[in-house]
mmCIF file of C-alpha atoms and ligand atoms in Angstrom:
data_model
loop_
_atom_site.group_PDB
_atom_site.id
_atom_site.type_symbol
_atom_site.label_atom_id
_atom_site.label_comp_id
_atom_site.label_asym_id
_atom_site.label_seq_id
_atom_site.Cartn_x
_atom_site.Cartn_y
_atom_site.Cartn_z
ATOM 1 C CA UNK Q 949 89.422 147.639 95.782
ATOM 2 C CA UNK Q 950 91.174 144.336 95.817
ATOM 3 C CA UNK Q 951 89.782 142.354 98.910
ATOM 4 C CA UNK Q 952 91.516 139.096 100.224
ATOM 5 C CA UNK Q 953 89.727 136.621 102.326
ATOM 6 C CA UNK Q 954 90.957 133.321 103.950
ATOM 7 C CA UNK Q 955 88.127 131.223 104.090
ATOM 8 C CA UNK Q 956 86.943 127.814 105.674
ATOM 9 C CA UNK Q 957 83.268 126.334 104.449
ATOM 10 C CA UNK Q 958 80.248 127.580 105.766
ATOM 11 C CA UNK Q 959 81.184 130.695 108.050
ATOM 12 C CA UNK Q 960 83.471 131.588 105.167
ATOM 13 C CA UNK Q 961 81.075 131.145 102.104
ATOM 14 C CA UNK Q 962 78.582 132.496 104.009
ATOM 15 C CA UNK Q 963 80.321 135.799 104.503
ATOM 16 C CA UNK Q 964 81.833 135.794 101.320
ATOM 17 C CA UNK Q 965 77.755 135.924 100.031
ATOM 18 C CA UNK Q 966 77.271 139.289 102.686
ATOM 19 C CA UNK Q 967 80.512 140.549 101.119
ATOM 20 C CA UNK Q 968 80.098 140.243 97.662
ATOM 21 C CA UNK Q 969 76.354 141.977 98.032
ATOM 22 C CA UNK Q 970 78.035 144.991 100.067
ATOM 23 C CA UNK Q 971 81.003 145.197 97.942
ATOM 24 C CA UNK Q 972 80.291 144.203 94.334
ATOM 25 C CA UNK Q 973 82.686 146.197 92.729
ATOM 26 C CA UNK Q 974 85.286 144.718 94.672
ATOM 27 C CA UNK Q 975 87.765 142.686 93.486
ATOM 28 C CA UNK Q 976 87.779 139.508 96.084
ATOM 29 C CA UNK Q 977 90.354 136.637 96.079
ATOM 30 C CA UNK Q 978 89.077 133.396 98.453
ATOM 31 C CA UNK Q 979 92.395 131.505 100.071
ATOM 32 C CA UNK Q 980 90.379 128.481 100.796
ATOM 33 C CA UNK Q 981 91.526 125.640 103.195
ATOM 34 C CA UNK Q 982 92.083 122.405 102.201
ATOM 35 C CA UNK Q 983 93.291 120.719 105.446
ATOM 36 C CA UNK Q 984 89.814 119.298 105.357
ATOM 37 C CA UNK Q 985 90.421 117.433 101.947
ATOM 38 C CA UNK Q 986 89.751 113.562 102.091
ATOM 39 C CA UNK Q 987 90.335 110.986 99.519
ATOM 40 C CA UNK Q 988 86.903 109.173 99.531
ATOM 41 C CA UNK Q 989 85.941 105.936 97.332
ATOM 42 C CA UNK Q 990 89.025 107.059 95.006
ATOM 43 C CA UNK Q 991 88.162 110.582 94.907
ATOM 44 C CA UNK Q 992 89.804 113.856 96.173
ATOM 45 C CA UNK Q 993 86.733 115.905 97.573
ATOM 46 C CA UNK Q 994 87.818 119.045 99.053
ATOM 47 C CA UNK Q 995 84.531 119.998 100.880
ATOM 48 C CA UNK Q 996 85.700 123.978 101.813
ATOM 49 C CA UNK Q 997 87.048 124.491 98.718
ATOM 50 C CA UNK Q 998 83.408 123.268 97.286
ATOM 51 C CA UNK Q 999 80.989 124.781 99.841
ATOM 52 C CA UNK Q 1000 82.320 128.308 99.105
ATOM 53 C CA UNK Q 1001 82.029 127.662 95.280
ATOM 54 C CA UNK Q 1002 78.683 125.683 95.670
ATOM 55 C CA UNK Q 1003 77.232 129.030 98.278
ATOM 56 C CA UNK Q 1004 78.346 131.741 95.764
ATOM 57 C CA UNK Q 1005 77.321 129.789 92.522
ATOM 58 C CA UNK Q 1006 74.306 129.501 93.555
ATOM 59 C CA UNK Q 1007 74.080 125.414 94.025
ATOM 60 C CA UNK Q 1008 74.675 125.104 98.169
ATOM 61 C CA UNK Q 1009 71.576 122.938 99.628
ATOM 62 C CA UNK Q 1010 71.243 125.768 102.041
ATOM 63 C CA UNK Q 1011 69.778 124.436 105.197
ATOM 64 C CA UNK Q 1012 72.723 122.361 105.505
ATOM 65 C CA UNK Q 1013 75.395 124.983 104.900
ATOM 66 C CA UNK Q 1014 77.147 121.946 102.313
ATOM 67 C CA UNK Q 1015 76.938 119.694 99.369
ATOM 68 C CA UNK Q 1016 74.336 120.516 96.261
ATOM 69 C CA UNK Q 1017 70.565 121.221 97.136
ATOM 70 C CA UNK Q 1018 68.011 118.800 95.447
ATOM 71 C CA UNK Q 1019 70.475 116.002 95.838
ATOM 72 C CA UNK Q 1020 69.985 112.220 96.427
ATOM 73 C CA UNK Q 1021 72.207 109.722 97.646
ATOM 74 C CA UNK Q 1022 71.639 106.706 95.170
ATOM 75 C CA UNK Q 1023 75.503 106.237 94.054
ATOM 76 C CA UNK Q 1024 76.191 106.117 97.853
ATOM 77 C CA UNK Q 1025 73.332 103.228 98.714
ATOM 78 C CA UNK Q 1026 74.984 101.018 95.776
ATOM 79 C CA UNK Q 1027 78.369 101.685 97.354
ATOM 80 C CA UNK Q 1028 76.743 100.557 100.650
ATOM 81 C CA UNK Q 1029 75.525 97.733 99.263
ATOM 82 C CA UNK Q 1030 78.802 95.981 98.247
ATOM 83 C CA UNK Q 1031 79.667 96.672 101.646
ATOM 84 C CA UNK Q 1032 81.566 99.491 100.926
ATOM 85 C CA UNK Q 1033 81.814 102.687 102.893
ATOM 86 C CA UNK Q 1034 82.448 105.221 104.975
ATOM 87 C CA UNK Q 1035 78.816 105.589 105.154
ATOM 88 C CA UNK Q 1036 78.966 108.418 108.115
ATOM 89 C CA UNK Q 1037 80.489 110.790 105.020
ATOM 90 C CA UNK Q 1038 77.811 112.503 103.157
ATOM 91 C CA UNK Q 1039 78.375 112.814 99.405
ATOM 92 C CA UNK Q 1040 75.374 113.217 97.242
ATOM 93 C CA UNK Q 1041 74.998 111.806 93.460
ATOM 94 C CA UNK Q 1042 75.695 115.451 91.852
ATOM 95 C CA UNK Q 1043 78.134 116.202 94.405
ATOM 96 C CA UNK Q 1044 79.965 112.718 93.490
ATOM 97 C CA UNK Q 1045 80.150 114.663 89.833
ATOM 98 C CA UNK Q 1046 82.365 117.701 90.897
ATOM 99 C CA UNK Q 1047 84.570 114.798 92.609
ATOM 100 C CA UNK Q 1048 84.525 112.716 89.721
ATOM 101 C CA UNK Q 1049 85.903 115.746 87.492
ATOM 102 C CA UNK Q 1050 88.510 116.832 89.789
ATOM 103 C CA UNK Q 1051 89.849 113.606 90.720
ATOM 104 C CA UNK Q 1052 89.950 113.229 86.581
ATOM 105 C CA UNK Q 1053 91.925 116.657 86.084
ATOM 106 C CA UNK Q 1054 94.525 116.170 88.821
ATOM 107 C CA UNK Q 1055 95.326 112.267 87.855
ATOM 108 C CA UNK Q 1056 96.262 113.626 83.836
ATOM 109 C CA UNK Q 1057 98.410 116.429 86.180
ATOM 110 C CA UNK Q 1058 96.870 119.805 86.552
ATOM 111 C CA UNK Q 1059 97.628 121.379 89.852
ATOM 112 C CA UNK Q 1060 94.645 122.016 92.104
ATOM 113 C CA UNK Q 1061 94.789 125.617 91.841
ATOM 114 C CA UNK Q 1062 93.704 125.274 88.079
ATOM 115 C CA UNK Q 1063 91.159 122.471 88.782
ATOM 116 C CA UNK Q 1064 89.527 124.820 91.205
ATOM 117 C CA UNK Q 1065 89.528 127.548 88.301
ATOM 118 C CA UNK Q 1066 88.065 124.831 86.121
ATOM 119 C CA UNK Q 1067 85.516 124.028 88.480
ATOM 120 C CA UNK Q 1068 85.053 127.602 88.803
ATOM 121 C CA UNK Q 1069 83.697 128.281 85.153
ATOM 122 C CA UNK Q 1070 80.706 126.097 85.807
ATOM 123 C CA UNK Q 1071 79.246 127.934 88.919
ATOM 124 C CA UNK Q 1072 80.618 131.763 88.335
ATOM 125 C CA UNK Q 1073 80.981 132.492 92.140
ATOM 126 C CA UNK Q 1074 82.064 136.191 90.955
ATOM 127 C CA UNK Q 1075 85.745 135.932 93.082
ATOM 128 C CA UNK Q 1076 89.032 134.634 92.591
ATOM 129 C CA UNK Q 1077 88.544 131.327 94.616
ATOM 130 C CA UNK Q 1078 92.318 130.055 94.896
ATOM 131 C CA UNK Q 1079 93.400 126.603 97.785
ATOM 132 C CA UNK Q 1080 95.642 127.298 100.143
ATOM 133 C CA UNK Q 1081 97.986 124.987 98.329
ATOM 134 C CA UNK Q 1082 98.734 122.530 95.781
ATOM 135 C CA UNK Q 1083 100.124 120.716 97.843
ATOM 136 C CA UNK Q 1084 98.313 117.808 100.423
ATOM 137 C CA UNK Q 1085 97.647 118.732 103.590
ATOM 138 C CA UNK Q 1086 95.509 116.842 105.868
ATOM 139 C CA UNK Q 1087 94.396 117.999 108.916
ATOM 140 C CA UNK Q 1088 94.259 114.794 111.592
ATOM 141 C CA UNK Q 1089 93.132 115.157 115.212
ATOM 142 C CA UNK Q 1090 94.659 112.973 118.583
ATOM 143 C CA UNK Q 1091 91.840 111.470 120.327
ATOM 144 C CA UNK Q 1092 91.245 109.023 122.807
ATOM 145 C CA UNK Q 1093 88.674 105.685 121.904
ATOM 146 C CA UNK Q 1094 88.255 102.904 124.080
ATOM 147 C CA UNK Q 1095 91.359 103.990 126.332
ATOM 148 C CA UNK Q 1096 93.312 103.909 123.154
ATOM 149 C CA UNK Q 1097 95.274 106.788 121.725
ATOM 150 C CA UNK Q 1098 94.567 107.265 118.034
ATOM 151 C CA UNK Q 1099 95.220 109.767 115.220
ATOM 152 C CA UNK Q 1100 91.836 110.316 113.303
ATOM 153 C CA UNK Q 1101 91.463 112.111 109.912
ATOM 154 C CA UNK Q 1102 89.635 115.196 111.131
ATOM 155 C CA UNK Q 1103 86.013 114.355 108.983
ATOM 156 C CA UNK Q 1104 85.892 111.244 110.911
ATOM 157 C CA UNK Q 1105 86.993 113.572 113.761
ATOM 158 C CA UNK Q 1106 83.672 116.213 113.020
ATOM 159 C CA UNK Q 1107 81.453 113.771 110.708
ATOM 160 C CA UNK Q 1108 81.837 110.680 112.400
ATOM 161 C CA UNK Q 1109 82.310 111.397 116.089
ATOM 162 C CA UNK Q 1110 80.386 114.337 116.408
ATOM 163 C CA UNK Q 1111 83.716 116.003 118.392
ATOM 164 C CA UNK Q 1112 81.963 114.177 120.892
ATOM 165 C CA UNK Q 1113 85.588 113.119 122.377
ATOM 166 C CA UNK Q 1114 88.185 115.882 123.467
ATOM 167 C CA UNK Q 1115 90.565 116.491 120.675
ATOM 168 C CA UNK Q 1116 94.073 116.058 122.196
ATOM 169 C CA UNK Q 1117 95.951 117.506 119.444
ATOM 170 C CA UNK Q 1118 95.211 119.150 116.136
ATOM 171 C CA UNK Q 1119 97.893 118.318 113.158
ATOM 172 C CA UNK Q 1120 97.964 119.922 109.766
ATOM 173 C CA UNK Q 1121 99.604 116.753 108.163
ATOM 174 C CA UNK Q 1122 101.752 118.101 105.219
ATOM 175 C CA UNK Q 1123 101.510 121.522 106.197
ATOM 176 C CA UNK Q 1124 105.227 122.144 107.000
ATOM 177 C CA UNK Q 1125 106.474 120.791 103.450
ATOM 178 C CA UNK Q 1126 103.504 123.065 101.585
ATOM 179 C CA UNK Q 1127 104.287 125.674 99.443
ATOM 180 C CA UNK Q 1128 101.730 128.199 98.955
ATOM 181 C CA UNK Q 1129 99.371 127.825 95.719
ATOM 182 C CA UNK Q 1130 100.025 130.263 92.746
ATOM 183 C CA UNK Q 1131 98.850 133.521 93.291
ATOM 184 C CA UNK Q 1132 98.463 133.424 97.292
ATOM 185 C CA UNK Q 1133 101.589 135.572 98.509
ATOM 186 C CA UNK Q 1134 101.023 137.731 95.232
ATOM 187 C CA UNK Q 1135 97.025 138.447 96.418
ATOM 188 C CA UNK Q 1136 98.203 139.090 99.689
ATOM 189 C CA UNK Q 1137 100.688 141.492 98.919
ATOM 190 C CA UNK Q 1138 98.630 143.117 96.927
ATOM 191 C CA UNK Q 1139 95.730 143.064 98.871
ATOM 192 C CA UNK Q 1140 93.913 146.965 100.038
ATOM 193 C CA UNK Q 1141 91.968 144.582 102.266
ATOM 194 C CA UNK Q 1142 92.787 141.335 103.938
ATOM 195 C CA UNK Q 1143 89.726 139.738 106.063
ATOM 196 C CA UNK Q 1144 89.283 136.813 108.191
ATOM 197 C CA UNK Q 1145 85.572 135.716 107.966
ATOM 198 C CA UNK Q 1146 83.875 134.143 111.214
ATOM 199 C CA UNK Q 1147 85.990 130.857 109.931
ATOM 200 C CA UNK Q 1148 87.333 128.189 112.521
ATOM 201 C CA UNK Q 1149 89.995 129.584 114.040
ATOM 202 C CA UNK Q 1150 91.631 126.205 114.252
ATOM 203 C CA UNK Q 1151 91.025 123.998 111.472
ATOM 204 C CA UNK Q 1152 89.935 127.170 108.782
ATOM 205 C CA UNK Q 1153 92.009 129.911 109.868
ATOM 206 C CA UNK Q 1154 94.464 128.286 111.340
ATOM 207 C CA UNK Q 1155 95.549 125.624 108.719
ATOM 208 C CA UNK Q 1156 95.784 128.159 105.817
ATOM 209 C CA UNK Q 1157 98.108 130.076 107.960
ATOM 210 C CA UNK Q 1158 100.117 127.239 108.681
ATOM 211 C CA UNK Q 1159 101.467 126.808 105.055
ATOM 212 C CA UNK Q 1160 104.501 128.472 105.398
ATOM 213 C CA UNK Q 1161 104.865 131.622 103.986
ATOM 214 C CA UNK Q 1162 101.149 132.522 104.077
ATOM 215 C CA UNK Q 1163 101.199 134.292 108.017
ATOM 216 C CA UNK Q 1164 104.174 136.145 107.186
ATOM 217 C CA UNK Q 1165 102.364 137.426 104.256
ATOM 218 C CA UNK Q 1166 98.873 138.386 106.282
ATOM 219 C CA UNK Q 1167 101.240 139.808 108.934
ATOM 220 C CA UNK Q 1168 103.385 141.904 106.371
ATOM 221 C CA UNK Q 1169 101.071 143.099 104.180
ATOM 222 C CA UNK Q 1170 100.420 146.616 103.736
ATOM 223 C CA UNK Q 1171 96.867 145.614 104.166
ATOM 224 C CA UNK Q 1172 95.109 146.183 107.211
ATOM 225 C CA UNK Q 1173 93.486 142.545 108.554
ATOM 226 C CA UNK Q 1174 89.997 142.608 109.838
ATOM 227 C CA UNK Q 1175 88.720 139.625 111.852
ATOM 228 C CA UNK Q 1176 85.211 138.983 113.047
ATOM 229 C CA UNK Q 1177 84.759 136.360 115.720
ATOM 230 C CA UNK Q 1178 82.618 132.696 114.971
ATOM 231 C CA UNK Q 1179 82.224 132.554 118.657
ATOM 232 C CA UNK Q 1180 78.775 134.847 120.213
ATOM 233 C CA UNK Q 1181 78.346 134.692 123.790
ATOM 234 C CA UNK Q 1182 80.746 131.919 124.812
ATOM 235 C CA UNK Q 1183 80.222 129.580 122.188
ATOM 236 C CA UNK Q 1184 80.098 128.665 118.449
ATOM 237 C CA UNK Q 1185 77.244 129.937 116.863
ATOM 238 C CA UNK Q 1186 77.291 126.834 114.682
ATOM 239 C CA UNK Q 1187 79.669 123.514 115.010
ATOM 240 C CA UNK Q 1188 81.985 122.344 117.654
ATOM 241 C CA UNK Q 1189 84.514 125.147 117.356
ATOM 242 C CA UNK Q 1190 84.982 124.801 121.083
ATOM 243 C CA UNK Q 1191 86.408 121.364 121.116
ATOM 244 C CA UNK Q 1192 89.421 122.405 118.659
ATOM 245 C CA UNK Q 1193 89.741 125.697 120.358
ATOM 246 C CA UNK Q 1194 90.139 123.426 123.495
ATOM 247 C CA UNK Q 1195 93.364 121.419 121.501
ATOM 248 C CA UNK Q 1196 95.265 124.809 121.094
ATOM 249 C CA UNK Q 1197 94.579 126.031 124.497
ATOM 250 C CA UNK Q 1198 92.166 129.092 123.667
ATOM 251 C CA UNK Q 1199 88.610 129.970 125.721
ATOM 252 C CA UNK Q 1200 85.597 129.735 123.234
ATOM 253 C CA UNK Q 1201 84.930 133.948 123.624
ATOM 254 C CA UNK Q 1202 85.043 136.379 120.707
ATOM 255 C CA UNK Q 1203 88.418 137.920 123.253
ATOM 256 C CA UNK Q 1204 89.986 134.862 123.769
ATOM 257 C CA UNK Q 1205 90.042 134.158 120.075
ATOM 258 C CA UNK Q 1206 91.402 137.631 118.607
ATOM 259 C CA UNK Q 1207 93.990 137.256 121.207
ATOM 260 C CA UNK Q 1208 95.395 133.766 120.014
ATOM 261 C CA UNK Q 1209 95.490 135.452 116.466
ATOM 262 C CA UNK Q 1210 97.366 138.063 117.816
ATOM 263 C CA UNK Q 1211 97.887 142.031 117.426
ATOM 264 C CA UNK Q 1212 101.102 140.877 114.891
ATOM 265 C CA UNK Q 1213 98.143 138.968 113.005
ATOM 266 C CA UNK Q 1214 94.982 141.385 113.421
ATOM 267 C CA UNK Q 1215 94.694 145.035 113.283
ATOM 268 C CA UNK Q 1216 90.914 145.039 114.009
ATOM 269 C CA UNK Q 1217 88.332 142.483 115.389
ATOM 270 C CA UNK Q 1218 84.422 142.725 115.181
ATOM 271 C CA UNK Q 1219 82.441 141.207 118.234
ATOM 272 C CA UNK Q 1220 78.975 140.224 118.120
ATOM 273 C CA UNK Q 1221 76.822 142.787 120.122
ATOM 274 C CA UNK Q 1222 76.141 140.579 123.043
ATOM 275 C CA UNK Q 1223 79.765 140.363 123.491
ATOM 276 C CA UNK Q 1224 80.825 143.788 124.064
ATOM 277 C CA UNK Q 1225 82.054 143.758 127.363
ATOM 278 C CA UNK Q 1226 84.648 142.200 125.862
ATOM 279 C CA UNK Q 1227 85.772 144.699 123.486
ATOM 280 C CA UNK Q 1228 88.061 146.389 126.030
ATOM 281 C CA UNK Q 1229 89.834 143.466 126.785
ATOM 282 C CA UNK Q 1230 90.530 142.848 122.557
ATOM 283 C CA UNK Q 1231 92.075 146.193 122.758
ATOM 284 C CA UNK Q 1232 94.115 145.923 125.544
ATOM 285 C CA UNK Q 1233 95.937 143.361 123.386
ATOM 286 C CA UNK Q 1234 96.580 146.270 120.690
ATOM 287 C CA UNK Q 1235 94.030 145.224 118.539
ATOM 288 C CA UNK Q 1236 90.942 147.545 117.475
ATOM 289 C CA UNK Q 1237 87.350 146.273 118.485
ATOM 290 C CA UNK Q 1238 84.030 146.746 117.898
ATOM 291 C CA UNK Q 1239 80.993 145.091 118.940
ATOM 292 C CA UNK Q 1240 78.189 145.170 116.218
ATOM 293 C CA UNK Q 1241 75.406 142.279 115.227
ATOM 294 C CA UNK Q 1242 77.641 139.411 113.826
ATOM 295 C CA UNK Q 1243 74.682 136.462 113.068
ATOM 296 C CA UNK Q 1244 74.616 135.607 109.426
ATOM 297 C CA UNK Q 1245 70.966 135.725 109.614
ATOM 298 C CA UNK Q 1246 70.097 136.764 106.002
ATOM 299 C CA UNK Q 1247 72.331 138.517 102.948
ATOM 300 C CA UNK Q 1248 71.346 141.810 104.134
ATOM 301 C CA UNK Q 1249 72.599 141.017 107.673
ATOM 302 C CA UNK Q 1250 75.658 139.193 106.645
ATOM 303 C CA UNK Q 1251 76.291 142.489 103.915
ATOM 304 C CA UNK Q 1252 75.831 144.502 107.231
ATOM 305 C CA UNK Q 1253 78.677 142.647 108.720
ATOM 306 C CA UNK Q 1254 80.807 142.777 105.652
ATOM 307 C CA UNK Q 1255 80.698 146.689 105.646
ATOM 308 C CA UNK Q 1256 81.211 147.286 109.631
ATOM 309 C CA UNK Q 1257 84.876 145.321 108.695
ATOM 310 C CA UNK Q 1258 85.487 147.101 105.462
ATOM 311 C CA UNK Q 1259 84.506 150.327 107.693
ATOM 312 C CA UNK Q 1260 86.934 148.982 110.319
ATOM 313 C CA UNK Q 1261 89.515 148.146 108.045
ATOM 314 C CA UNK Q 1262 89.538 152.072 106.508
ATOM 315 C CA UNK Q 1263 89.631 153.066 110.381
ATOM 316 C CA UNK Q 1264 93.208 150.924 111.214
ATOM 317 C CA UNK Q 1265 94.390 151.861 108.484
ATOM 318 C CA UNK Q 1266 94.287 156.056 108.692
HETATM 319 P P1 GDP M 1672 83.303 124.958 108.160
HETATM 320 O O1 GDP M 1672 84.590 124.689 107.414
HETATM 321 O O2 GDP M 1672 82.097 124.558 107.391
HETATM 322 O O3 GDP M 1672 83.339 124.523 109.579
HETATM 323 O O4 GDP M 1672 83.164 126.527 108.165
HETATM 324 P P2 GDP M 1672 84.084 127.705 108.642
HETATM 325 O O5 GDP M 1672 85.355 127.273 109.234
HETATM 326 O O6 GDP M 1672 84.165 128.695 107.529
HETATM 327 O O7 GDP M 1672 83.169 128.368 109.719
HETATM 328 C C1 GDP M 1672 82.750 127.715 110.879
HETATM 329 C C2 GDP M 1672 82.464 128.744 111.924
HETATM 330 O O8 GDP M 1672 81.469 129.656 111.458
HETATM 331 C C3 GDP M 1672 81.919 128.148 113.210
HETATM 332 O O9 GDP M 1672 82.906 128.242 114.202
HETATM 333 C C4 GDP M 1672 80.693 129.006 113.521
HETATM 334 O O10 GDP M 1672 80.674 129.436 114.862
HETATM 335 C C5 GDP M 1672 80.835 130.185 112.582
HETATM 336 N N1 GDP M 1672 79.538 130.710 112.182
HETATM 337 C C6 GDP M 1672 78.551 130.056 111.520
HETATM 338 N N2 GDP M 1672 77.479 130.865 111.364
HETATM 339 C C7 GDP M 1672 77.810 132.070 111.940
HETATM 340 C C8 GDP M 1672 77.134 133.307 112.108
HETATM 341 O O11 GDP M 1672 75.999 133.500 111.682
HETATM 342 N N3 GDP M 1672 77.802 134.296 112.778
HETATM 343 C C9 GDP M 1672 79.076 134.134 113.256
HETATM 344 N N4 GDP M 1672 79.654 135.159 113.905
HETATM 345 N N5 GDP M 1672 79.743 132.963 113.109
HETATM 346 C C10 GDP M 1672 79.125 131.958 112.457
HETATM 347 CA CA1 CA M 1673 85.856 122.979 106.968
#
């Protein structure tokens, strides 16, 4: 079975783990986003693209969700020490390593698509993990500091500020003139399976299918697409989902958020359990719903969830 996922970081790789484990025959291809991609101290760090690879290979510090466990931060003290910063991003000393290498393979001219394959040898993460695109995309967010209007990278948006300030505006810089990456349309055409993992909805979700090309693909396919919903009883279960949910005009509930995908988008959406009251309303937008435990707890939970939308996803499609 050839399964295609579009992925953020930590809901995503986090999934993809329960997946994998329920599913290991399966053939899985990862469109990661890299709207959250940053050029930092000279180097391209792509920190979805590397949390899924980091979760699946085995290297994720896992309390944290991101960057490498056992890590310490002494390239990032010198760098503070000649006064240079940001200091409010986290990148670790074998974290700085994987950006060293791929800020090395894309200056001699490889495409990111095959520096994520390259990066891919070292940590095995047993799918096809593939960017969105090769080309730059930046996601920036409109906020308001100090009575001033200002267009923030989104890290400094999330990292920095917390999302302590209502984003005005969410803009996938780039996205309009981006092509898909290599093998993206081709997955999704071919795809038995096409699933969108309790990923932002905004700034995951919703930048990959801004590249053009890639929501006419999920909406086309002959695959049926499975959601399951990052929001639980009203809110995120982890992260400020709600503040960039806010931007686009969409209610932080499990409903609110399968209808701003869309029944052209989704043919079936999983609810957590304490949201089930809310299935009817999910299928009164023409898209199938089901309310079953949807907290990432441990692999065998998360491989629970994986199978209730491979389950669903045989169910849409009779
Ligand atoms: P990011 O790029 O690291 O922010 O990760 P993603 O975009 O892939 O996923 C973030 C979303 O995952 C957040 O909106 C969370 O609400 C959601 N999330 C995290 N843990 C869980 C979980 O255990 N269950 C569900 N349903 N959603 C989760
Ligand atoms: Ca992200």
């Amino acid at each position: 079975m050839r399964i295609v996922v579009l992925a953020g970081g930590i809901g995503g790789a986090r999934f993809l783990r329960g997946l994998r484990s329920a599913a290991p025959e399966a053939d899985v291809t990862v469109i990661g986003n890299t709207g959250d991609d940053i050029h930092l101290f000279g180097l391209k760090v792509c920190p979805d693209l590397d949390t899924v690879m980091y979760t699946l290979g085995g290297g994720i510090d896992e309390e944290q969700g991101w960057g490498r466990r056992d890590e310490s931060f002494r390239v990032k003290s010198e760098l503070a020490a000649y006064g240079v910063g940001p200091e409010w991003f986290g990148l670790g000393d074998r974290d700085f390593a994987t950006h060293v290498v791929r800020t090395q393979m894309l200056g001699a001219g490889y495409p990111l698509s095959a520096v994520t394959e390259a990066l891919c040898t070292r940590w095995n993460p047993g799918v096809r993990l593939l960017p969105m695109s090769d080309d730059r995309v930046e996601t920036h967010v409109a906020v308001t500091l100090d009575g001033e209007r200002r267009v923030i990278h989104f890290q400094e948006y999330w990292v920095r500020l917390r999302a302590s300030v209502d984003a005005e505006a969410v803009v996938p810089v780039g996205a309009d003139e981006a092509k898909p990456a290599p093998g993206v349309l081709q997955a999704l055409a071919e795809a038995d399976v096409i699933l969108l993992p309790p990923s932002n909805p905004v700034v995951s979700i919703g930048t990959i299918l801004a590249v053009p090309g890639i929501r006419e693909a999920v909406a086309s396919a002959a695959a049926p697409v499975v959601g399951l919903s990052p929001i639980v009883g009203g809110a995120p279960v982890r992260g400020m989902a709600d503040k960039v949910l806010a931007a686009v005009g969409v209610e932080s509930t499990a409903a609110a958020v399968a209808r701003h995908y869309g029944a052209g988008l989704l043919d079936g959406w999983l609810v957590d359990t304490a949201d089930a009251a809310s299935a009817a309303e999910v299928e009164a937008a023409g898209i199938r719903c089901l309310a079953v435990p949807l907290m990432m707890t441990d692999t065998g939970a998360t491989a629970a969830m994986a199978r209730a939308a491979l389950a669903l996803a045989e169910e849409v499609r009779a």
